[in-house]
Short mmCIF file of C-alpha atoms and ligand atoms in Angstrom, two decimals:
data_model
loop_
_atom_site.label_atom_id
_atom_site.label_comp_id
_atom_site.label_asym_id
_atom_site.label_seq_id
_atom_site.Cartn_x
_atom_site.Cartn_y
_atom_site.Cartn_z
CA MET E 1 7.30 16.51 -6.19
CA THR E 2 9.11 13.56 -4.65
CA ASP E 3 12.47 13.74 -2.81
CA LYS E 4 15.87 13.39 -4.50
CA HIS E 5 16.33 9.74 -3.54
CA SER E 6 12.94 8.84 -5.05
CA GLN E 7 13.86 10.68 -8.25
CA LYS E 8 17.09 8.68 -8.57
CA ILE E 9 15.15 5.43 -8.10
CA ALA E 10 12.55 6.56 -10.66
CA ALA E 11 15.27 7.22 -13.26
CA ASP E 12 16.91 3.83 -12.57
CA LEU E 13 13.52 2.10 -12.84
CA LEU E 14 12.82 3.48 -16.28
CA HIS E 15 16.09 2.10 -17.67
CA LEU E 16 16.26 -1.16 -15.76
CA ARG E 17 15.11 -3.36 -18.60
CA GLY E 18 16.87 -1.35 -21.30
CA GLN E 19 20.28 -1.90 -19.76
CA GLY E 20 20.06 -5.68 -20.15
CA LEU E 21 18.86 -5.75 -23.77
CA SER E 22 20.61 -7.34 -26.74
CA LYS E 23 20.28 -6.03 -30.29
CA GLY E 24 16.76 -6.61 -31.62
CA ASP E 25 15.13 -7.21 -28.19
CA PRO E 26 11.83 -5.40 -27.54
CA VAL E 27 12.26 -2.31 -25.33
CA ALA E 28 8.82 -2.89 -23.79
CA LEU E 29 8.42 -5.89 -21.47
CA PRO E 30 7.01 -8.98 -23.26
CA LEU E 31 4.01 -10.66 -21.63
CA VAL E 32 4.85 -14.36 -21.24
CA SER E 33 1.95 -16.66 -20.46
CA SER E 34 3.09 -20.27 -20.17
CA SER E 35 2.44 -23.06 -17.68
CA MET E 36 5.11 -25.29 -19.24
CA PHE E 37 8.76 -24.59 -19.98
CA HIS E 38 11.11 -26.54 -22.25
CA LEU E 39 12.87 -28.69 -19.64
CA PRO E 40 14.82 -31.74 -20.88
CA GLY E 41 17.11 -33.53 -18.37
CA ASP E 42 18.01 -32.05 -14.97
CA PRO E 43 16.34 -28.68 -14.19
CA ASP E 44 19.72 -26.94 -13.51
CA GLY E 45 18.05 -23.72 -12.33
CA ALA E 46 16.00 -23.25 -15.54
CA ALA E 47 12.34 -22.19 -15.39
CA THR E 48 10.30 -25.28 -14.49
CA TYR E 49 6.57 -24.74 -14.14
CA GLY E 50 4.11 -21.83 -14.22
CA ARG E 51 3.30 -21.94 -10.48
CA VAL E 52 7.00 -21.49 -9.69
CA ASP E 53 8.51 -19.39 -12.47
CA ASN E 54 7.40 -16.71 -14.88
CA PRO E 55 9.62 -14.21 -16.72
CA THR E 56 6.98 -11.44 -16.52
CA TRP E 57 6.75 -11.77 -12.69
CA GLU E 58 10.51 -11.83 -12.51
CA ALA E 59 10.69 -8.53 -14.40
CA VAL E 60 8.12 -6.93 -12.10
CA GLU E 61 9.91 -8.31 -9.02
CA HIS E 62 13.19 -6.89 -10.32
CA THR E 63 11.52 -3.47 -10.72
CA LEU E 64 9.93 -3.70 -7.25
CA ALA E 65 13.32 -4.68 -5.79
CA VAL E 66 14.88 -1.46 -7.13
CA LEU E 67 11.94 0.51 -5.74
CA GLU E 68 12.18 -1.12 -2.29
CA ASP E 69 15.98 -1.57 -2.30
CA ALA E 70 15.25 -5.15 -1.20
CA PRO E 71 14.36 -8.51 -2.81
CA CYS E 72 10.60 -8.73 -3.50
CA VAL E 73 8.08 -11.52 -4.04
CA ALA E 74 5.00 -10.66 -6.13
CA PHE E 75 1.48 -11.79 -5.22
CA PRO E 76 -1.94 -11.66 -6.89
CA SER E 77 -3.29 -9.06 -4.41
CA GLY E 78 -2.30 -7.07 -1.35
CA MET E 79 -4.16 -9.56 0.85
CA ALA E 80 -2.24 -12.47 -0.73
CA ALA E 81 1.01 -10.64 0.17
CA ILE E 82 -0.22 -9.99 3.73
CA SER E 83 -1.31 -13.64 4.11
CA ALA E 84 2.11 -14.83 2.91
CA ALA E 85 3.95 -12.55 5.36
CA LEU E 86 1.78 -13.64 8.30
CA PHE E 87 1.71 -17.37 7.51
CA ALA E 88 5.46 -17.40 6.84
CA THR E 89 6.35 -15.70 10.16
CA LEU E 90 3.82 -17.08 12.68
CA LYS E 91 3.26 -20.47 14.26
CA ALA E 92 0.82 -21.88 16.83
CA GLY E 93 1.38 -20.56 20.35
CA GLN E 94 2.77 -17.20 19.15
CA THR E 95 1.27 -13.74 19.53
CA LEU E 96 0.41 -11.26 16.77
CA LEU E 97 -0.26 -7.55 17.40
CA ILE E 98 -2.42 -5.83 14.76
CA PRO E 99 -3.92 -2.34 14.48
CA SER E 100 -7.56 -2.06 15.58
CA ASP E 101 -7.98 0.85 13.13
CA GLY E 102 -6.14 -0.52 10.06
CA TYR E 103 -7.47 -2.17 6.91
CA TYR E 104 -10.29 -4.34 8.20
CA VAL E 105 -9.58 -7.44 6.06
CA THR E 106 -6.16 -7.90 7.71
CA ARG E 107 -8.02 -7.99 11.03
CA LEU E 108 -10.59 -10.48 9.72
CA LEU E 109 -7.83 -12.74 8.36
CA SER E 110 -6.08 -12.70 11.74
CA VAL E 111 -9.16 -13.21 13.89
CA ARG E 112 -11.04 -15.65 11.67
CA PHE E 113 -8.11 -17.82 10.50
CA LEU E 114 -4.84 -17.30 12.40
CA ALA E 115 -6.57 -17.36 15.79
CA GLN E 116 -8.17 -20.73 14.81
CA LEU E 117 -4.68 -22.11 14.21
CA GLY E 118 -3.47 -21.22 17.70
CA VAL E 119 -2.11 -17.70 17.23
CA THR E 120 -3.09 -15.16 19.92
CA VAL E 121 -4.25 -11.97 18.22
CA ILE E 122 -4.07 -8.65 20.10
CA GLU E 123 -5.41 -5.35 18.76
CA ARG E 124 -4.34 -1.79 19.60
CA PRO E 125 -5.05 1.60 17.99
CA THR E 126 -2.23 2.85 15.74
CA ARG E 127 -1.90 6.13 17.61
CA SER E 128 -1.09 4.40 20.90
CA TYR E 129 0.57 1.31 19.45
CA ALA E 130 3.53 1.43 21.82
CA ASP E 131 1.33 1.63 24.95
CA GLY E 132 1.61 -1.63 26.83
CA GLY E 133 5.07 -2.49 25.46
CA PHE E 134 6.04 -5.39 23.22
CA ASP E 135 7.04 -8.19 25.60
CA GLY E 136 5.58 -11.47 24.38
CA ILE E 137 4.75 -10.12 20.90
CA ASP E 138 6.24 -12.38 18.22
CA VAL E 139 4.99 -10.51 15.17
CA MET E 140 3.84 -6.94 15.06
CA PHE E 141 1.83 -5.72 12.06
CA VAL E 142 1.97 -1.95 11.50
CA GLU E 143 -0.09 0.20 9.15
CA THR E 144 0.98 3.85 9.09
CA PRO E 145 -0.76 6.06 8.03
CA SER E 146 -3.64 3.78 8.97
CA ASN E 147 -6.46 3.20 6.54
CA PRO E 148 -8.91 4.89 6.83
CA GLY E 149 -8.25 7.12 9.89
CA LEU E 150 -4.75 8.28 8.80
CA ASP E 151 -3.19 7.97 12.25
CA LEU E 152 0.55 7.35 12.47
CA CYS E 153 2.94 5.41 14.67
CA ASP E 154 6.73 5.66 14.93
CA ILE E 155 8.16 2.79 12.86
CA ALA E 156 11.81 3.25 13.95
CA ALA E 157 10.99 3.40 17.67
CA ILE E 158 8.62 0.43 17.42
CA ALA E 159 11.08 -1.67 15.38
CA GLN E 160 13.82 -1.07 17.93
CA ALA E 161 11.58 -2.00 20.88
CA VAL E 162 10.07 -5.07 19.14
CA HIS E 163 13.52 -6.35 18.15
CA GLN E 164 14.73 -5.92 21.72
CA ALA E 165 11.77 -8.03 22.84
CA GLY E 166 12.68 -10.68 20.21
CA GLY E 167 9.83 -10.04 17.74
CA LYS E 168 9.53 -9.22 14.04
CA VAL E 169 7.92 -6.15 12.44
CA ILE E 170 5.79 -6.21 9.29
CA VAL E 171 4.73 -2.83 7.85
CA ASP E 172 1.85 -2.42 5.41
CA ASN E 173 3.09 0.49 3.27
CA THR E 174 0.10 0.57 0.92
CA THR E 175 -0.99 4.11 1.77
CA MET E 176 2.46 5.59 1.05
CA THR E 177 4.47 3.44 -1.43
CA PRO E 178 8.31 3.51 -1.17
CA PHE E 179 8.25 6.97 -2.79
CA GLY E 180 6.59 8.35 0.36
CA GLN E 181 7.95 6.15 3.18
CA ARG E 182 10.70 3.51 3.44
CA PRO E 183 9.90 1.18 6.38
CA LEU E 184 12.82 -1.22 5.72
CA ASP E 185 15.24 1.71 6.18
CA LEU E 186 13.44 2.52 9.45
CA GLY E 187 14.07 -0.99 10.80
CA ALA E 188 11.06 -3.07 9.66
CA ASP E 189 11.77 -6.72 8.82
CA ILE E 190 9.14 -7.02 6.11
CA VAL E 191 7.15 -4.59 3.98
CA VAL E 192 3.85 -5.69 2.47
CA ALA E 193 1.84 -3.61 0.02
CA SER E 194 -1.20 -3.68 -2.18
CA ASP E 195 0.02 -2.78 -5.66
CA THR E 196 -3.63 -2.65 -6.66
CA LYS E 197 -3.54 0.96 -5.41
CA ALA E 198 -1.04 3.64 -6.52
CA PRO E 199 1.63 1.31 -8.00
CA GLY E 200 -0.86 -0.12 -10.55
CA GLY E 201 -2.55 3.25 -10.54
CA HIS E 202 -5.16 2.79 -13.25
CA SER E 203 -7.75 0.68 -11.38
CA ASP E 204 -7.32 -2.19 -13.84
CA LEU E 205 -5.37 -4.79 -11.85
CA LEU E 206 -4.94 -6.46 -8.47
CA MET E 207 -1.40 -7.26 -7.25
CA GLY E 208 0.69 -7.11 -4.09
CA HIS E 209 4.24 -7.75 -2.95
CA VAL E 210 6.39 -8.68 0.02
CA ALA E 211 9.82 -7.01 0.40
CA THR E 212 12.47 -8.12 2.88
CA ARG E 213 16.25 -7.98 3.24
CA ASP E 214 16.18 -11.11 5.42
CA ASN E 215 16.92 -14.13 3.17
CA THR E 216 15.34 -16.64 5.55
CA LEU E 217 12.09 -14.69 5.61
CA ARG E 218 12.21 -14.26 1.83
CA ASP E 219 12.66 -18.02 1.32
CA ALA E 220 9.72 -18.73 3.65
CA VAL E 221 7.52 -16.27 1.70
CA LEU E 222 8.61 -17.81 -1.63
CA ASP E 223 7.82 -21.31 -0.32
CA TRP E 224 4.41 -20.08 0.83
CA ARG E 225 3.68 -18.77 -2.68
CA LYS E 226 4.88 -21.95 -4.34
CA MET E 227 2.88 -24.23 -2.04
CA SER E 228 -0.28 -22.19 -1.51
CA GLY E 229 -0.42 -21.43 -5.24
CA ALA E 230 -1.11 -17.72 -4.57
CA ILE E 231 0.59 -16.62 -7.79
CA PRO E 232 -0.03 -13.43 -9.80
CA SER E 233 -1.33 -13.67 -13.36
CA PRO E 234 1.30 -12.74 -15.96
CA HIS E 235 -1.12 -10.16 -17.40
CA ALA E 236 -1.56 -8.38 -14.04
CA ALA E 237 2.22 -8.46 -13.54
CA TRP E 238 2.70 -6.95 -16.99
CA LEU E 239 0.21 -4.17 -16.24
CA LEU E 240 1.89 -3.49 -12.89
CA HIS E 241 5.30 -3.24 -14.57
CA ARG E 242 3.87 -0.57 -16.84
CA GLY E 243 2.28 1.24 -13.87
CA LEU E 244 5.53 1.22 -11.88
CA GLU E 245 7.29 3.09 -14.69
CA THR E 246 5.07 6.15 -14.07
CA LEU E 247 4.52 5.76 -10.31
CA GLU E 248 6.92 8.51 -9.27
CA VAL E 249 5.37 11.13 -11.54
CA ARG E 250 1.79 10.14 -10.58
CA PHE E 251 2.57 9.89 -6.88
CA GLY E 252 4.32 13.30 -6.87
CA ARG E 253 1.35 14.95 -8.59
CA MET E 254 -1.21 13.23 -6.36
CA CYS E 255 0.58 14.22 -3.14
CA ASP E 256 1.17 17.82 -4.26
CA THR E 257 -2.51 18.20 -5.16
CA ALA E 258 -3.63 16.53 -1.91
CA GLY E 259 -1.48 18.98 0.08
CA ALA E 260 -2.94 21.99 -1.74
CA ILE E 261 -6.52 20.70 -1.35
CA ALA E 262 -6.10 19.85 2.34
CA GLN E 263 -4.88 23.37 3.05
CA VAL E 264 -7.97 24.93 1.46
CA LEU E 265 -10.43 22.43 2.96
CA ALA E 266 -8.95 22.80 6.47
CA ASP E 267 -10.91 26.04 6.97
CA HIS E 268 -14.09 25.05 5.16
CA PRO E 269 -17.22 25.71 7.28
CA VAL E 270 -19.08 22.47 6.41
CA ILE E 271 -16.11 20.21 7.24
CA ASN E 272 -16.19 19.21 10.91
CA ASP E 273 -12.79 17.54 10.91
CA ILE E 274 -9.96 16.96 8.46
CA ARG E 275 -7.05 14.50 8.70
CA TYR E 276 -4.00 14.97 6.48
CA PRO E 277 -0.52 14.36 7.92
CA GLY E 278 0.83 17.37 6.01
CA LEU E 279 -1.37 19.89 7.84
CA PRO E 280 0.60 21.65 10.62
CA ASP E 281 -2.33 21.13 13.05
CA ASP E 282 -2.70 17.41 12.33
CA PRO E 283 -1.94 15.31 15.46
CA SER E 284 0.58 13.27 13.40
CA HIS E 285 2.35 16.14 11.64
CA THR E 286 5.61 16.14 13.66
CA LEU E 287 6.06 12.39 13.25
CA ALA E 288 5.03 12.56 9.57
CA LYS E 289 7.75 15.13 8.87
CA ARG E 290 10.35 12.85 10.43
CA GLN E 291 9.19 9.50 9.09
CA MET E 292 7.68 10.15 5.67
CA THR E 293 9.22 11.76 2.60
CA SER E 294 5.79 12.89 1.41
CA PHE E 295 2.45 13.42 3.17
CA GLY E 296 0.50 11.15 0.81
CA PHE E 297 -2.55 11.46 -1.40
CA LEU E 298 -5.27 10.42 1.08
CA ILE E 299 -7.35 12.94 3.02
CA GLY E 300 -9.94 12.12 5.71
CA LEU E 301 -12.92 14.50 5.85
CA THR E 302 -15.72 14.38 8.41
CA LEU E 303 -18.97 15.95 7.23
CA ALA E 304 -22.16 16.43 9.26
CA ASP E 305 -23.69 12.99 8.68
CA LYS E 306 -24.22 10.12 6.23
CA ASP E 307 -26.46 12.13 3.87
CA ALA E 308 -24.03 15.05 3.67
CA ALA E 309 -21.14 12.67 2.95
CA GLU E 310 -23.05 10.78 0.22
CA LYS E 311 -24.25 14.04 -1.36
CA PHE E 312 -20.71 15.45 -1.36
CA ILE E 313 -19.30 12.34 -3.05
CA THR E 314 -21.98 11.93 -5.70
CA SER E 315 -22.18 15.66 -6.58
CA CYS E 316 -18.53 15.82 -7.68
CA ARG E 317 -17.88 15.45 -11.39
CA PHE E 318 -14.23 14.55 -10.79
CA LEU E 319 -14.72 12.03 -7.94
CA ARG E 320 -15.51 8.38 -8.55
CA PRO E 321 -17.65 6.92 -5.75
CA ALA E 322 -15.68 3.71 -5.31
CA THR E 323 -13.91 1.56 -2.77
CA SER E 324 -10.09 1.34 -3.14
CA PHE E 325 -7.74 4.29 -3.70
CA GLY E 326 -4.53 5.42 -5.36
CA GLY E 327 -5.79 5.56 -8.95
CA VAL E 328 -5.30 8.31 -11.51
CA HIS E 329 -9.00 9.14 -11.10
CA SER E 330 -9.79 10.80 -7.76
CA SER E 331 -12.21 8.68 -5.74
CA ALA E 332 -13.98 8.81 -2.40
CA GLU E 333 -16.06 6.69 -0.11
CA ARG E 334 -17.89 6.81 3.19
CA ARG E 335 -15.97 4.21 5.18
CA ALA E 336 -18.67 3.63 7.81
CA ARG E 337 -20.50 1.66 5.11
CA TRP E 338 -18.02 -1.19 5.71
CA GLY E 339 -18.25 -0.95 9.49
CA ASP E 340 -14.95 0.94 10.01
CA ASP E 341 -14.86 2.69 13.39
CA VAL E 342 -15.24 6.23 11.97
CA PRO E 343 -18.13 8.75 12.11
CA ASP E 344 -21.04 8.20 9.67
CA GLY E 345 -20.03 11.36 7.80
CA PHE E 346 -16.34 10.36 7.41
CA VAL E 347 -15.14 10.37 3.79
CA ARG E 348 -11.80 8.93 2.64
CA LEU E 349 -10.74 11.05 -0.30
CA SER E 350 -8.10 9.64 -2.66
CA VAL E 351 -6.61 12.42 -4.74
CA GLY E 352 -5.80 11.42 -8.32
CA CYS E 353 -3.96 13.02 -11.23
CA GLU E 354 -6.50 15.65 -12.32
CA PRO E 355 -5.02 19.16 -12.57
CA SER E 356 -5.32 20.50 -9.02
CA VAL E 357 -7.26 23.69 -9.82
CA GLU E 358 -9.94 21.74 -11.70
CA LEU E 359 -10.29 19.22 -8.91
CA LEU E 360 -10.36 21.80 -6.13
CA ASP E 361 -13.03 23.86 -7.93
CA ASP E 362 -15.14 20.72 -8.30
CA LEU E 363 -14.78 19.75 -4.62
CA LEU E 364 -15.63 23.29 -3.46
CA GLN E 365 -18.64 23.41 -5.75
CA SER E 366 -19.95 20.16 -4.25
CA LEU E 367 -19.31 21.34 -0.67
CA SER E 368 -21.22 24.56 -1.40
CA THR E 369 -24.40 22.49 -1.97
CA LEU E 370 -24.35 21.02 1.56
C1 LIG I 1 -3.89 -0.70 3.68
C2 LIG I 1 -4.33 -1.83 2.80
N1 LIG I 1 -3.63 -2.96 2.83
C3 LIG I 1 -3.99 -4.02 2.05
C4 LIG I 1 -5.09 -3.97 1.22
C5 LIG I 1 -5.49 -5.17 0.43
O1 LIG I 1 -5.14 -5.03 -0.92
P1 LIG I 1 -5.83 -5.87 -2.09
O2 LIG I 1 -7.21 -5.34 -2.25
O3 LIG I 1 -4.93 -5.64 -3.26
O4 LIG I 1 -5.85 -7.29 -1.65
C6 LIG I 1 -5.84 -2.80 1.17
C7 LIG I 1 -7.03 -2.72 0.29
O5 LIG I 1 -7.78 -1.77 0.32
C8 LIG I 1 -5.45 -1.70 1.99
O6 LIG I 1 -6.15 -0.57 2.01
#
């Protein structure tokens, strides 16, 4: 179950559109696909062109804004949102700090592109992010819990220190969603997220968003979208709007089941190591209790080796062997296959919406074959 604040937001979300309707309007969101808008004379703030305006994006951005309690700009993927946040905040000669153990594509984008444009890119592990201080850091990119290792860092402490040193903080909140962690309330300047994961939730769309309460940053991100052309498709936005209406109920179920499963698997003889911020013995538990309103739906399991991990994943009836996470269907993957710095037998398990007893029985059955 989610916390009281999340439940209030979830109720508001479900009636957001309904409260603005006139008699005869559809209750469900219409999907508007148009590159041109009727525009005689001066534009006067009307919709102009499909790269700049779209009523279906606007509806999804309005919903995301209630969820984040901040204005949001929608993007066609999480990486498009991350690119917008980085390109809108950095310029040549500045320094970017990124996690060495976070989502690897953010690192590739920084090292392969931003560094070529004159940005100095520094990497540190999430767990010791504050070591070395923040002097000279212009933009700090945080991912907590980190994907895939599920390490945490203290957003409030980092934001305070980075602001004192004159920098900005961007938090990738993909692994938690605003129902599990609220980085803007902890002092972050910008939140980025892949809505491809839990917010979409049905593995049928790619989307992302940037949220910020700073109008100058928001305008820069909007300009980036307009000029780079990194716009979401109206169909994906429409699907995301539908997904957001059930996010709270799915997220609550997924996190509750993940907590129950982690507790049982913590003592399993064939599991060498388990990471779940909700486990009292997890190195991040104390910080997780303070910083997060839920412990999430991702669990990290280390099995003996590559073969054991692959056998575990493929023997489960209720686990899809797939990259990505956060869907209604539980899924898992061996992250070393992408070169992540984790043991060969490390499995990232994304707990879905299956009834927990069914899923746990299935996982235990598969582990018993190892
Ligand atoms: C933490 C994190 N951030 C960002 C992304 C990128 O999202 P997308 O695939 O929607 O571009 C991912 C994708 O797996 C992710 O795990």
